[in-house]
Amino acid sequence: LGGVKAVEGDTMDSAYWTSRLAFTDLIRHAARDLGKGTAPFLVRFLTQVAARFEIVVSQKVLAEIVPVVGAIGGGFINAAFTDHFNSAARYHFGLRALEKKFGEEAVKMAYRENGPA
């Protein structure tokens, strides 16, 4: 009743760090491959997007874009996890406020009677 269960919190922590590491690895590989001139998936993707908008993109421009893509992707990951933990905190502290007002047992009983199945 005290908020997100420890196991769920550990799972979210694990998912967050796994996402961050995978994305960091993707960006690192893309930057390395751009440096070698082999530039696989990310460069093909960016080139296809640019071609769709009839924009000519050079290898130099792509090399300069990779850190920006990394920063934007990292920002999206951070925003998603921040939103999740803000929701969990609102739920947790909302329950704490109800417990303070009505008592812990009354809140637990109401939760058991009306809570999720």
mmCIF file of C-alpha atoms in Angstrom:
data_model
loop_
_atom_site.group_PDB
_atom_site.id
_atom_site.type_symbol
_atom_site.label_atom_id
_atom_site.label_comp_id
_atom_site.label_asym_id
_atom_site.label_seq_id
_atom_site.Cartn_x
_atom_site.Cartn_y
_atom_site.Cartn_z
ATOM 1 C CA LEU A 1 0.000 0.000 0.000
ATOM 2 C CA GLY A 2 3.030 2.282 0.313
ATOM 3 C CA GLY A 3 3.394 3.020 -3.409
ATOM 4 C CA VAL A 4 5.062 1.093 -6.200
ATOM 5 C CA LYS A 5 6.177 -2.325 -5.029
ATOM 6 C CA ALA A 6 9.934 -2.829 -4.779
ATOM 7 C CA VAL A 7 9.916 -5.458 -7.525
ATOM 8 C CA GLU A 8 8.014 -3.173 -9.911
ATOM 9 C CA GLY A 9 10.395 -0.327 -9.090
ATOM 10 C CA ASP A 10 13.399 -2.564 -9.734
ATOM 11 C CA THR A 11 11.862 -3.666 -13.035
ATOM 12 C CA MET A 12 11.334 -0.049 -14.112
ATOM 13 C CA ASP A 13 14.892 0.851 -13.063
ATOM 14 C CA SER A 14 16.186 -2.088 -15.060
ATOM 15 C CA ALA A 15 14.088 -1.174 -18.108
ATOM 16 C CA TYR A 16 15.266 2.432 -17.905
ATOM 17 C CA TRP A 17 18.953 1.548 -17.793
ATOM 18 C CA THR A 18 18.568 -1.132 -20.460
ATOM 19 C CA SER A 19 16.886 1.397 -22.771
ATOM 20 C CA ARG A 20 19.550 4.012 -22.102
ATOM 21 C CA LEU A 21 22.404 1.556 -22.659
ATOM 22 C CA ALA A 22 20.874 0.171 -25.858
ATOM 23 C CA PHE A 23 20.283 3.645 -27.248
ATOM 24 C CA THR A 24 23.788 4.786 -26.259
ATOM 25 C CA ASP A 25 25.219 1.695 -27.941
ATOM 26 C CA LEU A 26 23.214 2.399 -31.115
ATOM 27 C CA ILE A 27 24.490 5.979 -31.274
ATOM 28 C CA ARG A 28 28.084 4.930 -30.516
ATOM 29 C CA HIS A 29 27.997 2.330 -33.313
ATOM 30 C CA ALA A 30 26.446 4.807 -35.735
ATOM 31 C CA ALA A 31 29.158 7.372 -34.973
ATOM 32 C CA ARG A 32 31.900 4.743 -35.336
ATOM 33 C CA ASP A 33 30.474 3.470 -38.620
ATOM 34 C CA LEU A 34 30.139 7.006 -39.942
ATOM 35 C CA GLY A 35 33.800 7.534 -39.149
ATOM 36 C CA LYS A 36 34.678 4.370 -41.078
ATOM 37 C CA GLY A 37 32.405 5.330 -43.944
ATOM 38 C CA THR A 38 30.285 2.177 -43.601
ATOM 39 C CA ALA A 39 27.335 3.862 -41.858
ATOM 40 C CA PRO A 40 24.598 1.208 -41.737
ATOM 41 C CA PHE A 41 21.078 1.512 -40.395
ATOM 42 C CA LEU A 42 20.971 4.980 -38.838
ATOM 43 C CA VAL A 43 22.561 6.644 -41.850
ATOM 44 C CA ARG A 44 20.301 4.783 -44.291
ATOM 45 C CA PHE A 45 17.314 5.802 -42.194
ATOM 46 C CA LEU A 46 18.330 9.473 -42.053
ATOM 47 C CA THR A 47 19.147 9.454 -45.768
ATOM 48 C CA GLN A 48 15.727 7.983 -46.597
ATOM 49 C CA VAL A 49 13.985 10.579 -44.439
ATOM 50 C CA ALA A 50 15.998 13.355 -46.083
ATOM 51 C CA ALA A 51 15.263 11.963 -49.568
ATOM 52 C CA ARG A 52 11.575 11.922 -48.732
ATOM 53 C CA PHE A 53 11.777 15.666 -48.154
ATOM 54 C CA GLU A 54 14.088 16.124 -51.139
ATOM 55 C CA ILE A 55 17.020 17.212 -48.981
ATOM 56 C CA VAL A 56 20.563 16.356 -50.026
ATOM 57 C CA VAL A 57 22.528 15.000 -47.075
ATOM 58 C CA SER A 58 26.300 14.547 -47.050
ATOM 59 C CA GLN A 59 28.332 12.183 -44.855
ATOM 60 C CA LYS A 60 29.624 15.226 -42.958
ATOM 61 C CA VAL A 61 26.111 16.405 -42.170
ATOM 62 C CA LEU A 62 25.117 12.898 -41.078
ATOM 63 C CA ALA A 63 28.156 12.726 -38.782
ATOM 64 C CA GLU A 64 27.092 16.020 -37.234
ATOM 65 C CA ILE A 65 23.494 14.834 -36.804
ATOM 66 C CA VAL A 66 24.318 11.638 -34.870
ATOM 67 C CA PRO A 67 24.951 13.392 -31.511
ATOM 68 C CA VAL A 68 21.757 15.402 -31.963
ATOM 69 C CA VAL A 69 19.771 12.221 -32.608
ATOM 70 C CA GLY A 70 21.373 10.727 -29.499
ATOM 71 C CA ALA A 71 20.459 13.721 -27.371
ATOM 72 C CA ILE A 72 16.872 13.782 -28.629
ATOM 73 C CA GLY A 73 16.442 10.027 -28.164
ATOM 74 C CA GLY A 74 17.924 10.196 -24.675
ATOM 75 C CA GLY A 75 15.585 13.051 -23.870
ATOM 76 C CA PHE A 76 12.559 11.026 -24.964
ATOM 77 C CA ILE A 77 13.662 8.071 -22.833
ATOM 78 C CA ASN A 78 14.194 10.352 -19.826
ATOM 79 C CA ALA A 79 10.814 12.027 -20.343
ATOM 80 C CA ALA A 80 8.977 8.688 -20.509
ATOM 81 C CA PHE A 81 10.529 7.393 -17.309
ATOM 82 C CA THR A 82 10.140 10.732 -15.529
ATOM 83 C CA ASP A 83 6.439 10.721 -16.419
ATOM 84 C CA HIS A 84 6.052 7.194 -15.056
ATOM 85 C CA PHE A 85 7.779 7.946 -11.761
ATOM 86 C CA ASN A 86 5.880 11.230 -11.354
ATOM 87 C CA SER A 87 2.632 9.274 -11.681
ATOM 88 C CA ALA A 88 3.854 6.708 -9.161
ATOM 89 C CA ALA A 89 4.814 9.493 -6.737
ATOM 90 C CA ARG A 90 1.409 11.199 -7.092
ATOM 91 C CA TYR A 91 -0.302 7.875 -6.373
ATOM 92 C CA HIS A 92 1.979 7.133 -3.412
ATOM 93 C CA PHE A 93 1.651 10.540 -1.784
ATOM 94 C CA GLY A 94 -2.081 10.631 -2.509
ATOM 95 C CA LEU A 95 -2.449 7.406 -0.547
ATOM 96 C CA ARG A 96 -0.284 8.813 2.237
ATOM 97 C CA ALA A 97 -2.540 11.887 2.456
ATOM 98 C CA LEU A 98 -5.635 9.674 2.614
ATOM 99 C CA GLU A 99 -4.011 7.542 5.320
ATOM 100 C CA LYS A 100 -3.216 10.661 7.323
ATOM 101 C CA LYS A 101 -6.787 11.939 6.981
ATOM 102 C CA PHE A 102 -8.765 8.683 7.402
ATOM 103 C CA GLY A 103 -6.274 6.261 8.946
ATOM 104 C CA GLU A 104 -4.193 3.529 7.395
ATOM 105 C CA GLU A 105 -6.663 0.716 8.085
ATOM 106 C CA ALA A 106 -9.603 2.596 6.533
ATOM 107 C CA VAL A 107 -7.602 3.277 3.363
ATOM 108 C CA LYS A 108 -6.439 -0.345 3.159
ATOM 109 C CA MET A 109 -10.012 -1.572 3.594
ATOM 110 C CA ALA A 110 -11.323 0.819 0.933
ATOM 111 C CA TYR A 111 -8.538 -0.280 -1.395
ATOM 112 C CA ARG A 112 -9.346 -3.965 -0.876
ATOM 113 C CA GLU A 113 -13.043 -3.321 -1.511
ATOM 114 C CA ASN A 114 -12.677 -0.965 -4.480
ATOM 115 C CA GLY A 115 -9.123 -1.425 -5.747
ATOM 116 C CA PRO A 116 -7.933 -3.176 -8.882
ATOM 117 C CA ALA A 117 -8.969 -6.793 -9.371
#
